PDB file of C-alpha atoms in Angstrom:
ATOM      1  CA  MET H   1       5.177   5.387  32.737  1.00 49.00           C
ATOM      2  CA  GLY H   2       2.532   8.262  33.536  1.00 60.00           C
ATOM      3  CA  GLU H   3       0.098   8.212  36.532  1.00 84.00           C
ATOM      4  CA  SER H   4      -1.665   4.670  37.245  1.00 93.00           C
ATOM      5  CA  ALA H   5      -5.221   4.692  36.864  1.00 98.00           C
ATOM      6  CA  ILE H   6      -5.575   0.660  37.791  1.00 98.00           C
ATOM      7  CA  GLN H   7      -3.318  -1.193  39.880  1.00 98.00           C
ATOM      8  CA  ILE H   8      -4.026  -4.996  40.200  1.00 98.00           C
ATOM      9  CA  ARG H   9      -1.492  -7.355  42.499  1.00 97.00           C
ATOM     10  CA  ASN H  10      -1.949 -11.081  43.079  1.00 97.00           C
ATOM     11  CA  LEU H  11      -5.447 -11.139  41.630  1.00 97.00           C
ATOM     12  CA  ASN H  12      -7.172 -14.395  41.886  1.00 97.00           C
ATOM     13  CA  LYS H  13     -10.875 -16.146  40.858  1.00 97.00           C
ATOM     14  CA  SER H  14     -12.071 -19.263  41.439  1.00 95.00           C
ATOM     15  CA  TYR H  15     -15.491 -21.118  40.830  1.00 92.00           C
ATOM     16  CA  GLY H  16     -15.506 -23.887  42.460  1.00 89.00           C
ATOM     17  CA  GLY H  17     -12.586 -26.313  41.181  1.00 88.00           C
ATOM     18  CA  LEU H  18     -12.215 -23.984  38.197  1.00 93.00           C
ATOM     19  CA  ILE H  19      -9.070 -21.336  38.491  1.00 94.00           C
ATOM     20  CA  ALA H  20     -10.444 -18.479  36.244  1.00 96.00           C
ATOM     21  CA  VAL H  21      -7.589 -15.939  37.365  1.00 97.00           C
ATOM     22  CA  ASP H  22      -4.443 -17.054  38.988  1.00 96.00           C
ATOM     23  CA  GLY H  23      -1.941 -14.358  40.549  1.00 96.00           C
ATOM     24  CA  LEU H  24      -2.475 -11.949  37.916  1.00 97.00           C
ATOM     25  CA  ASN H  25      -0.640  -8.365  38.389  1.00 97.00           C
ATOM     26  CA  PHE H  26      -0.468  -5.604  36.312  1.00 98.00           C
ATOM     27  CA  ASP H  27      -0.893  -1.392  36.185  1.00 98.00           C
ATOM     28  CA  ILE H  28      -2.664   0.778  33.521  1.00 98.00           C
ATOM     29  CA  ASP H  29      -1.479   4.407  33.191  1.00 97.00           C
ATOM     30  CA  ARG H  30      -3.881   6.727  32.878  1.00 97.00           C
ATOM     31  CA  ALA H  31      -5.081   7.710  29.301  1.00 97.00           C
ATOM     32  CA  GLU H  32      -3.481   4.308  28.515  1.00 97.00           C
ATOM     33  CA  CYS H  33      -5.249   2.256  26.176  1.00 98.00           C
ATOM     34  CA  PHE H  34      -4.430  -1.670  27.752  1.00 98.00           C
ATOM     35  CA  GLY H  35      -5.683  -4.925  25.986  1.00 98.00           C
ATOM     36  CA  LEU H  36      -6.385  -8.080  27.716  1.00 97.00           C
ATOM     37  CA  LEU H  37      -5.679 -10.837  24.855  1.00 97.00           C
ATOM     38  CA  GLY H  38      -6.076 -14.438  25.502  1.00 94.00           C
ATOM     39  CA  PRO H  39      -8.266 -17.512  24.193  1.00 92.00           C
ATOM     40  CA  ASN H  40     -11.662 -18.204  25.599  1.00 90.00           C
ATOM     41  CA  GLY H  41     -11.795 -19.064  29.408  1.00 90.00           C
ATOM     42  CA  ALA H  42      -8.280 -17.355  29.508  1.00 93.00           C
ATOM     43  CA  GLY H  43      -9.724 -15.042  32.525  1.00 95.00           C
ATOM     44  CA  LYS H  44      -9.984 -11.735  30.828  1.00 95.00           C
ATOM     45  CA  THR H  45     -13.945 -10.879  31.216  1.00 94.00           C
ATOM     46  CA  THR H  46     -13.496 -12.142  34.788  1.00 96.00           C
ATOM     47  CA  THR H  47     -10.653  -9.474  35.279  1.00 97.00           C
ATOM     48  CA  MET H  48     -12.717  -6.999  33.822  1.00 96.00           C
ATOM     49  CA  LYS H  49     -15.550  -7.614  36.052  1.00 95.00           C
ATOM     50  CA  ILE H  50     -14.041  -7.690  39.254  1.00 96.00           C
ATOM     51  CA  ILE H  51     -12.458  -4.348  38.446  1.00 96.00           C
ATOM     52  CA  TYR H  52     -15.824  -2.641  37.852  1.00 93.00           C
ATOM     53  CA  GLY H  53     -17.480  -4.455  40.880  1.00 93.00           C
ATOM     54  CA  LYS H  54     -19.528  -7.126  39.111  1.00 93.00           C
ATOM     55  CA  ALA H  55     -17.435 -10.401  40.527  1.00 94.00           C
ATOM     56  CA  GLU H  56     -15.935 -10.793  43.506  1.00 95.00           C
ATOM     57  CA  PRO H  57     -12.220 -11.825  43.751  1.00 95.00           C
ATOM     58  CA  SER H  58     -11.340 -14.764  45.938  1.00 94.00           C
ATOM     59  CA  SER H  59     -10.206 -14.095  49.072  1.00 89.00           C
ATOM     60  CA  CYS H  60      -6.439 -13.188  49.359  1.00 87.00           C
ATOM     61  CA  PRO H  61      -4.773 -11.126  52.156  1.00 86.00           C
ATOM     62  CA  ASP H  62      -2.162  -9.641  49.660  1.00 94.00           C
ATOM     63  CA  THR H  63      -4.220  -9.003  46.667  1.00 96.00           C
ATOM     64  CA  VAL H  64      -4.644  -5.327  45.903  1.00 96.00           C
ATOM     65  CA  ILE H  65      -7.042  -3.581  43.483  1.00 97.00           C
ATOM     66  CA  ASN H  66      -6.862  -0.005  42.944  1.00 97.00           C
ATOM     67  CA  VAL H  67      -9.139   1.772  40.500  1.00 98.00           C
ATOM     68  CA  PHE H  68      -8.497   5.580  40.481  1.00 97.00           C
ATOM     69  CA  GLY H  69      -8.052   5.308  44.297  1.00 96.00           C
ATOM     70  CA  TYR H  70     -11.069   3.092  44.785  1.00 97.00           C
ATOM     71  CA  HIS H  71     -11.388  -0.530  45.660  1.00 96.00           C
ATOM     72  CA  PRO H  72     -14.354  -2.307  43.778  1.00 95.00           C
ATOM     73  CA  ARG H  73     -15.493  -4.392  46.888  1.00 92.00           C
ATOM     74  CA  THR H  74     -16.347  -1.118  49.104  1.00 94.00           C
ATOM     75  CA  ASP H  75     -16.456   1.729  46.396  1.00 96.00           C
ATOM     76  CA  ALA H  76     -18.450  -0.281  43.294  1.00 93.00           C
ATOM     77  CA  LEU H  77     -20.853   2.761  42.663  1.00 94.00           C
ATOM     78  CA  LYS H  78     -18.413   5.161  42.971  1.00 96.00           C
ATOM     79  CA  ILE H  79     -16.166   3.263  40.374  1.00 96.00           C
ATOM     80  CA  LYS H  80     -19.330   2.620  38.166  1.00 93.00           C
ATOM     81  CA  SER H  81     -20.064   6.302  38.471  1.00 94.00           C
ATOM     82  CA  PHE H  82     -16.930   7.430  36.390  1.00 97.00           C
ATOM     83  CA  SER H  83     -16.742   4.244  34.163  1.00 97.00           C
ATOM     84  CA  GLY H  84     -18.662   3.421  31.086  1.00 97.00           C
ATOM     85  CA  ILE H  85     -18.993  -0.485  30.376  1.00 96.00           C
ATOM     86  CA  VAL H  86     -19.272  -1.906  27.035  1.00 96.00           C
ATOM     87  CA  PRO H  87     -20.260  -5.416  27.253  1.00 93.00           C
ATOM     88  CA  GLN H  88     -19.863  -8.375  25.093  1.00 90.00           C
ATOM     89  CA  GLN H  89     -23.493  -8.314  23.984  1.00 87.00           C
ATOM     90  CA  ASP H  90     -25.610  -5.560  23.149  1.00 87.00           C
ATOM     91  CA  ASN H  91     -28.414  -5.220  25.560  1.00 90.00           C
ATOM     92  CA  LEU H  92     -30.410  -2.166  24.005  1.00 95.00           C
ATOM     93  CA  ASP H  93     -34.038  -1.909  24.639  1.00 93.00           C
ATOM     94  CA  THR H  94     -35.318  -2.839  21.242  1.00 92.00           C
ATOM     95  CA  GLU H  95     -38.808  -1.540  21.679  1.00 91.00           C
ATOM     96  CA  LEU H  96     -37.211   2.047  22.045  1.00 94.00           C
ATOM     97  CA  ASN H  97     -35.786   4.384  19.602  1.00 97.00           C
ATOM     98  CA  VAL H  98     -32.053   5.366  19.551  1.00 98.00           C
ATOM     99  CA  THR H  99     -32.557   8.580  21.564  1.00 97.00           C
ATOM    100  CA  ASP H 100     -35.238   7.388  24.098  1.00 97.00           C
ATOM    101  CA  ASN H 101     -32.560   4.441  24.964  1.00 96.00           C
ATOM    102  CA  LEU H 102     -29.838   6.797  25.817  1.00 97.00           C
ATOM    103  CA  LEU H 103     -32.610   8.944  27.518  1.00 97.00           C
ATOM    104  CA  ILE H 104     -33.320   6.440  29.979  1.00 95.00           C
ATOM    105  CA  TYR H 105     -30.070   5.446  30.621  1.00 94.00           C
ATOM    106  CA  ALA H 106     -28.786   9.025  31.576  1.00 96.00           C
ATOM    107  CA  LYS H 107     -31.274   8.904  34.389  1.00 95.00           C
ATOM    108  CA  PHE H 108     -29.012   6.308  36.034  1.00 91.00           C
ATOM    109  CA  TYR H 109     -26.272   9.063  36.493  1.00 92.00           C
ATOM    110  CA  GLY H 110     -29.132  11.608  37.580  1.00 93.00           C
ATOM    111  CA  ILE H 111     -28.345  13.482  34.518  1.00 95.00           C
ATOM    112  CA  LYS H 112     -31.041  16.304  33.990  1.00 95.00           C
ATOM    113  CA  GLN H 113     -33.412  15.998  30.690  1.00 94.00           C
ATOM    114  CA  GLY H 114     -31.965  19.174  29.059  1.00 96.00           C
ATOM    115  CA  GLU H 115     -28.699  18.115  29.678  1.00 97.00           C
ATOM    116  CA  ALA H 116     -29.121  14.506  28.922  1.00 97.00           C
ATOM    117  CA  ARG H 117     -30.764  15.505  25.186  1.00 97.00           C
ATOM    118  CA  ARG H 118     -27.458  17.737  24.623  1.00 98.00           C
ATOM    119  CA  ARG H 119     -25.288  15.010  25.363  1.00 97.00           C
ATOM    120  CA  ILE H 120     -27.227  12.542  23.464  1.00 98.00           C
ATOM    121  CA  ALA H 121     -26.894  14.960  20.515  1.00 98.00           C
ATOM    122  CA  GLU H 122     -22.916  15.115  20.977  1.00 97.00           C
ATOM    123  CA  LEU H 123     -22.666  11.545  21.197  1.00 97.00           C
ATOM    124  CA  LEU H 124     -24.793  10.473  18.271  1.00 98.00           C
ATOM    125  CA  ASP H 125     -22.581  13.007  16.104  1.00 97.00           C
ATOM    126  CA  PHE H 126     -19.402  11.695  17.602  1.00 97.00           C
ATOM    127  CA  MET H 127     -20.253   7.686  16.599  1.00 96.00           C
ATOM    128  CA  GLU H 128     -21.720   8.827  13.333  1.00 95.00           C
ATOM    129  CA  LEU H 129     -25.567   8.024  14.300  1.00 97.00           C
ATOM    130  CA  GLN H 130     -26.862  11.593  14.493  1.00 96.00           C
ATOM    131  CA  ASP H 131     -29.461  10.558  11.359  1.00 97.00           C
ATOM    132  CA  LYS H 132     -30.582   7.614  13.578  1.00 97.00           C
ATOM    133  CA  ALA H 133     -31.995   9.343  16.534  1.00 97.00           C
ATOM    134  CA  LYS H 134     -35.501   8.416  16.109  1.00 97.00           C
ATOM    135  CA  VAL H 135     -34.841   5.102  14.449  1.00 97.00           C
ATOM    136  CA  LYS H 136     -36.051   1.861  16.620  1.00 96.00           C
ATOM    137  CA  ILE H 137     -33.298  -0.276  17.751  1.00 96.00           C
ATOM    138  CA  GLN H 138     -34.511  -3.379  15.827  1.00 93.00           C
ATOM    139  CA  GLU H 139     -34.196  -1.242  12.701  1.00 95.00           C
ATOM    140  CA  LEU H 140     -30.532  -0.894  13.195  1.00 95.00           C
ATOM    141  CA  SER H 141     -27.704  -2.805  11.827  1.00 94.00           C
ATOM    142  CA  GLY H 142     -25.778  -4.815  14.130  1.00 93.00           C
ATOM    143  CA  GLY H 143     -22.587  -2.241  13.590  1.00 94.00           C
ATOM    144  CA  MET H 144     -25.145   0.680  14.539  1.00 95.00           C
ATOM    145  CA  GLN H 145     -26.359  -1.077  17.425  1.00 96.00           C
ATOM    146  CA  ARG H 146     -22.552  -1.186  18.424  1.00 95.00           C
ATOM    147  CA  ARG H 147     -21.733   2.121  18.195  1.00 96.00           C
ATOM    148  CA  LEU H 148     -24.893   3.045  20.032  1.00 97.00           C
ATOM    149  CA  THR H 149     -24.017   0.951  22.875  1.00 96.00           C
ATOM    150  CA  ILE H 150     -20.514   2.842  22.911  1.00 96.00           C
ATOM    151  CA  ALA H 151     -22.212   6.001  22.922  1.00 97.00           C
ATOM    152  CA  ARG H 152     -24.240   4.657  25.769  1.00 97.00           C
ATOM    153  CA  ALA H 153     -21.486   3.947  28.034  1.00 97.00           C
ATOM    154  CA  LEU H 154     -19.882   7.672  27.386  1.00 97.00           C
ATOM    155  CA  LEU H 155     -23.041   9.564  28.678  1.00 97.00           C
ATOM    156  CA  ASN H 156     -21.528  10.094  31.896  1.00 96.00           C
ATOM    157  CA  LYS H 157     -18.497  11.385  30.198  1.00 97.00           C
ATOM    158  CA  PRO H 158     -16.327   8.512  32.090  1.00 97.00           C
ATOM    159  CA  LYS H 159     -12.585   8.661  32.976  1.00 97.00           C
ATOM    160  CA  LEU H 160     -12.729   4.496  32.625  1.00 98.00           C
ATOM    161  CA  LEU H 161     -14.004   3.450  29.413  1.00 98.00           C
ATOM    162  CA  ILE H 162     -14.246  -0.671  29.699  1.00 98.00           C
ATOM    163  CA  LEU H 163     -14.837  -2.452  26.445  1.00 97.00           C
ATOM    164  CA  ASP H 164     -15.337  -6.496  26.096  1.00 95.00           C
ATOM    165  CA  GLU H 165     -14.796  -7.402  22.326  1.00 94.00           C
ATOM    166  CA  PRO H 166     -16.329  -4.281  20.993  1.00 94.00           C
ATOM    167  CA  THR H 167     -15.871  -5.101  17.317  1.00 94.00           C
ATOM    168  CA  THR H 168     -16.724  -8.760  17.170  1.00 88.00           C
ATOM    169  CA  GLY H 169     -18.522  -9.726  14.177  1.00 87.00           C
ATOM    170  CA  LEU H 170     -18.276  -6.111  12.722  1.00 92.00           C
ATOM    171  CA  ASP H 171     -17.341  -5.205   9.272  1.00 92.00           C
ATOM    172  CA  PRO H 172     -14.177  -3.791   8.789  1.00 93.00           C
ATOM    173  CA  GLN H 173     -15.304  -0.201   7.955  1.00 94.00           C
ATOM    174  CA  VAL H 174     -16.868  -0.338  11.336  1.00 93.00           C
ATOM    175  CA  ARG H 175     -14.090  -1.666  13.170  1.00 94.00           C
ATOM    176  CA  HIS H 176     -11.996   0.810  12.130  1.00 95.00           C
ATOM    177  CA  LEU H 177     -14.560   3.709  12.879  1.00 95.00           C
ATOM    178  CA  ILE H 178     -14.549   2.736  16.480  1.00 95.00           C
ATOM    179  CA  TRP H 179     -10.968   2.172  16.432  1.00 96.00           C
ATOM    180  CA  ASN H 180     -10.948   5.735  15.485  1.00 96.00           C
ATOM    181  CA  LYS H 181     -13.051   7.123  18.101  1.00 96.00           C
ATOM    182  CA  LEU H 182     -11.143   4.901  20.524  1.00 96.00           C
ATOM    183  CA  ARG H 183      -8.228   6.543  19.554  1.00 97.00           C
ATOM    184  CA  GLU H 184      -9.712   9.999  19.880  1.00 97.00           C
ATOM    185  CA  LEU H 185     -11.217   9.140  23.560  1.00 97.00           C
ATOM    186  CA  LYS H 186      -7.695   8.294  24.591  1.00 97.00           C
ATOM    187  CA  GLU H 187      -6.179  11.415  23.349  1.00 97.00           C
ATOM    188  CA  SER H 188      -8.972  13.484  25.402  1.00 97.00           C
ATOM    189  CA  GLY H 189      -7.742  11.997  28.790  1.00 97.00           C
ATOM    190  CA  VAL H 190      -9.852   8.566  28.905  1.00 98.00           C
ATOM    191  CA  THR H 191      -8.365   5.244  30.301  1.00 98.00           C
ATOM    192  CA  VAL H 192      -9.456   2.517  27.737  1.00 98.00           C
ATOM    193  CA  LEU H 193      -9.542  -0.925  29.053  1.00 98.00           C
ATOM    194  CA  ILE H 194     -10.218  -3.391  26.192  1.00 98.00           C
ATOM    195  CA  THR H 195     -10.290  -7.156  25.635  1.00 96.00           C
ATOM    196  CA  THR H 196     -10.355  -8.522  22.037  1.00 93.00           C
ATOM    197  CA  HIS H 197      -9.878 -11.639  19.844  1.00 90.00           C
ATOM    198  CA  TYR H 198      -8.685  -9.479  17.041  1.00 92.00           C
ATOM    199  CA  MET H 199      -4.935  -9.029  17.039  1.00 94.00           C
ATOM    200  CA  GLU H 200      -4.946  -6.192  14.304  1.00 94.00           C
ATOM    201  CA  GLU H 201      -7.224  -4.400  16.629  1.00 96.00           C
ATOM    202  CA  ALA H 202      -4.821  -4.612  19.933  1.00 97.00           C
ATOM    203  CA  PHE H 203      -1.765  -3.794  17.581  1.00 96.00           C
ATOM    204  CA  GLN H 204      -3.800  -0.756  16.297  1.00 95.00           C
ATOM    205  CA  ILE H 205      -5.085   0.547  19.252  1.00 97.00           C
ATOM    206  CA  CYS H 206      -3.472  -0.773  22.611  1.00 98.00           C
ATOM    207  CA  ASP H 207      -0.670   1.158  24.256  1.00 98.00           C
ATOM    208  CA  ARG H 208       0.024  -2.170  26.041  1.00 98.00           C
ATOM    209  CA  ILE H 209      -1.057  -5.656  26.094  1.00 98.00           C
ATOM    210  CA  ILE H 210      -1.266  -8.557  28.397  1.00 97.00           C
ATOM    211  CA  ILE H 211      -1.421 -12.023  26.691  1.00 97.00           C
ATOM    212  CA  MET H 212      -3.167 -14.388  29.297  1.00 96.00           C
ATOM    213  CA  ASP H 213      -4.099 -18.138  29.133  1.00 95.00           C
ATOM    214  CA  GLU H 214      -5.721 -20.409  32.181  1.00 94.00           C
ATOM    215  CA  GLY H 215      -6.116 -17.185  34.172  1.00 95.00           C
ATOM    216  CA  ARG H 216      -2.333 -16.429  34.286  1.00 97.00           C
ATOM    217  CA  LYS H 217      -0.348 -13.486  32.605  1.00 97.00           C
ATOM    218  CA  ILE H 218       2.355 -15.010  30.049  1.00 97.00           C
ATOM    219  CA  LEU H 219       3.669 -11.790  28.295  1.00 97.00           C
ATOM    220  CA  GLU H 220       3.196  -8.070  29.024  1.00 98.00           C
ATOM    221  CA  GLY H 221       4.414  -4.904  27.141  1.00 98.00           C
ATOM    222  CA  GLN H 222       4.062  -2.861  24.148  1.00 98.00           C
ATOM    223  CA  PRO H 223       2.750  -4.672  21.077  1.00 97.00           C
ATOM    224  CA  GLN H 224       5.564  -4.194  19.052  1.00 97.00           C
ATOM    225  CA  GLN H 225       8.214  -4.564  21.516  1.00 97.00           C
ATOM    226  CA  LEU H 226       6.569  -7.919  22.251  1.00 97.00           C
ATOM    227  CA  LEU H 227       6.866  -8.989  18.781  1.00 96.00           C
ATOM    228  CA  SER H 228      10.751  -7.852  18.268  1.00 96.00           C
ATOM    229  CA  ALA H 229      11.880  -9.414  21.487  1.00 96.00           C
ATOM    230  CA  ASN H 230       9.662 -13.059  21.265  1.00 96.00           C
ATOM    231  CA  LEU H 231       9.386 -13.764  17.533  1.00 96.00           C
ATOM    232  CA  GLU H 232      11.147 -13.544  14.342  1.00 96.00           C
ATOM    233  CA  MET H 233      10.742 -11.111  11.754  1.00 97.00           C
ATOM    234  CA  TYR H 234       9.632 -13.237   8.998  1.00 97.00           C
ATOM    235  CA  VAL H 235       7.023 -16.150   8.336  1.00 96.00           C
ATOM    236  CA  MET H 236       6.424 -18.178   5.245  1.00 94.00           C
ATOM    237  CA  GLU H 237       3.375 -20.293   5.155  1.00 92.00           C
ATOM    238  CA  ILE H 238       3.613 -23.376   2.907  1.00 88.00           C
ATOM    239  CA  TYR H 239      -0.118 -24.686   2.366  1.00 82.00           C
ATOM    240  CA  ARG H 240      -1.241 -28.554   1.538  1.00 68.00           C
ATOM    241  CA  THR H 241       2.158 -30.337   3.179  1.00 52.00           C
ATOM    242  CA  SER H 242       2.096 -33.027   5.643  1.00 45.00           C
ATOM    243  CA  GLY H 243       3.883 -31.139   8.359  1.00 45.00           C
ATOM    244  CA  ASP H 244       6.890 -33.064   7.946  1.00 51.00           C
ATOM    245  CA  LEU H 245       8.232 -31.325   4.829  1.00 57.00           C
ATOM    246  CA  LEU H 246      11.250 -29.558   6.758  1.00 59.00           C
ATOM    247  CA  THR H 247      13.363 -32.824   8.515  1.00 58.00           C
ATOM    248  CA  ASP H 248      15.502 -31.825  11.662  1.00 54.00           C
ATOM    249  CA  THR H 249      18.246 -32.813   8.942  1.00 56.00           C
ATOM    250  CA  LEU H 250      17.128 -30.348   6.304  1.00 63.00           C
ATOM    251  CA  LEU H 251      16.698 -27.499   9.317  1.00 64.00           C
ATOM    252  CA  SER H 252      20.433 -27.994  10.577  1.00 65.00           C
ATOM    253  CA  SER H 253      21.407 -27.346   6.811  1.00 76.00           C
ATOM    254  CA  TRP H 254      19.474 -23.708   7.331  1.00 82.00           C
ATOM    255  CA  PRO H 255      20.473 -22.034  10.789  1.00 84.00           C
ATOM    256  CA  GLY H 256      18.482 -19.386  12.053  1.00 87.00           C
ATOM    257  CA  ILE H 257      14.881 -21.257  10.541  1.00 89.00           C
ATOM    258  CA  ARG H 258      11.960 -22.330  12.978  1.00 88.00           C
ATOM    259  CA  GLN H 259       9.165 -24.299  11.958  1.00 85.00           C
ATOM    260  CA  GLU H 260       5.472 -24.749  13.492  1.00 85.00           C
ATOM    261  CA  SER H 261       2.778 -27.173  11.842  1.00 79.00           C
ATOM    262  CA  TYR H 262      -0.973 -26.745  11.709  1.00 80.00           C
ATOM    263  CA  GLN H 263      -3.369 -28.767   9.963  1.00 78.00           C
ATOM    264  CA  ASP H 264      -2.242 -28.566   6.445  1.00 79.00           C
ATOM    265  CA  THR H 265      -0.269 -25.304   6.992  1.00 84.00           C
ATOM    266  CA  LEU H 266       3.736 -25.182   7.794  1.00 86.00           C
ATOM    267  CA  PHE H 267       4.781 -22.261   9.418  1.00 90.00           C
ATOM    268  CA  VAL H 268       8.503 -21.511   9.143  1.00 92.00           C
ATOM    269  CA  TYR H 269      10.047 -18.447  10.756  1.00 94.00           C
ATOM    270  CA  SER H 270      13.177 -16.575  10.130  1.00 96.00           C
ATOM    271  CA  ASN H 271      14.815 -12.924  10.338  1.00 96.00           C
ATOM    272  CA  ASP H 272      15.963 -12.998   7.174  1.00 96.00           C
ATOM    273  CA  ALA H 273      13.002 -13.151   4.201  1.00 96.00           C
ATOM    274  CA  GLU H 274      16.000 -13.869   1.374  1.00 95.00           C
ATOM    275  CA  LYS H 275      16.477 -17.143   3.119  1.00 93.00           C
ATOM    276  CA  LEU H 276      13.109 -18.000   3.516  1.00 93.00           C
ATOM    277  CA  SER H 277      12.780 -17.336  -0.398  1.00 93.00           C
ATOM    278  CA  ALA H 278      15.842 -19.651  -1.181  1.00 92.00           C
ATOM    279  CA  LEU H 279      14.309 -22.263   0.992  1.00 89.00           C
ATOM    280  CA  ALA H 280      11.056 -22.294  -0.824  1.00 88.00           C
ATOM    281  CA  GLU H 281      13.001 -22.333  -4.318  1.00 89.00           C
ATOM    282  CA  ALA H 282      15.211 -24.851  -2.812  1.00 86.00           C
ATOM    283  CA  LEU H 283      12.351 -27.355  -1.945  1.00 82.00           C
ATOM    284  CA  ARG H 284      10.709 -26.410  -5.461  1.00 83.00           C
ATOM    285  CA  ILE H 285       7.628 -25.175  -3.252  1.00 83.00           C
ATOM    286  CA  SER H 286       5.036 -23.291  -5.337  1.00 81.00           C
ATOM    287  CA  SER H 287       2.294 -22.875  -2.927  1.00 85.00           C
ATOM    288  CA  TYR H 288       3.552 -20.351  -0.256  1.00 90.00           C
ATOM    289  CA  HIS H 289       3.550 -16.895   1.188  1.00 93.00           C
ATOM    290  CA  ILE H 290       6.161 -15.010   2.932  1.00 96.00           C
ATOM    291  CA  ARG H 291       4.914 -12.038   5.249  1.00 97.00           C
ATOM    292  CA  GLN H 292       6.041 -10.014   8.140  1.00 97.00           C
ATOM    293  CA  ALA H 293       5.163 -11.744  11.413  1.00 97.00           C
ATOM    294  CA  ASN H 294       2.410 -10.441  13.388  1.00 96.00           C
ATOM    295  CA  LEU H 295       0.940 -10.251  16.998  1.00 96.00           C
ATOM    296  CA  GLU H 296      -1.449 -13.397  15.737  1.00 94.00           C
ATOM    297  CA  ASP H 297       1.910 -15.373  15.364  1.00 94.00           C
ATOM    298  CA  LEU H 298       3.085 -14.272  18.703  1.00 95.00           C
ATOM    299  CA  PHE H 299      -0.330 -15.025  20.646  1.00 95.00           C
ATOM    300  CA  LEU H 300      -0.429 -18.458  18.879  1.00 91.00           C
ATOM    301  CA  LYS H 301       3.078 -19.425  19.935  1.00 91.00           C
ATOM    302  CA  VAL H 302       2.680 -18.679  23.397  1.00 93.00           C
ATOM    303  CA  THR H 303      -0.867 -20.036  23.726  1.00 90.00           C
ATOM    304  CA  GLY H 304      -0.874 -22.886  21.445  1.00 81.00           C
ATOM    305  CA  ARG H 305      -2.729 -23.635  18.072  1.00 65.00           C
ATOM    306  CA  GLY H 306      -5.059 -26.353  19.286  1.00 58.00           C
ATOM    307  CA  LEU H 307      -8.441 -25.440  20.650  1.00 52.00           C
ATOM    308  CA  ASN H 308      -9.090 -25.934  24.371  1.00 56.00           C
ATOM    309  CA  GLU H 309     -11.994 -26.746  26.537  1.00 50.00           C
ATOM    310  CA  GLN H 310     -13.643 -23.477  26.068  1.00 51.00           C
ATOM    311  CA  GLN H 311     -13.515 -23.029  22.544  1.00 44.00           C
TER     312      GLN H 311
END
């Protein structure tokens, strides 16, 4: 473990009778990419807002919030001065062009215009937007606007970058570009805190993750280690089944197999891919797919496959 950038102990947040965050504990190392995962309403965005001072935690005497040595309740401006924030929704000024959007934002940090223009040129090049410097926001694609929002968050050369679902709705090419840029930032020493609904994204770029549900931490660790410790290696998806194809009696004759059903698909898990193939052959199943289990399987195992009220 490296030196801590963020320490959270017994974090709680309630809105009236709704508990948004419930006794949350975690540490984030410096120059680490740390992911908060969970269904809608799990408390991810609320946790982020508390860290950078936009939301107040519920009062609790043993709560600890340490962000590079500062507490957001008393040092919110200091934390914001060394942080870059990428919200869920792009909030760029659509009446201005790309450069003017960044110049106005640079003034919030007291960056002189000459330095700001040099920094803007560097960031547009970094985010591969150098040919869009004079283009108005409304003429940019969604992916370009998202990359510009990230560039804006980097104007003050932050040591903490907080991104709330940074690639939602983007095509795979843009998503992979953003992943690569986040890896580069981490390698340069930036600490990255991210929420995402894309399990592949978390697996690709996060050093460690938390899976949350109803404000509580369910699992924490490195993605691959969590997979190995909590899930079988392979899963067979059987389509258009009633869900009761594998009876308890049949399962007892196939040790090392576990099943879950959801809508018209049956998920059969095992550490032996050949056993899954043999099962499909024995049952004369024609429509199935065997693959390696992934982080999405683990996420659904611990949070459930059904929709909650927030979804």
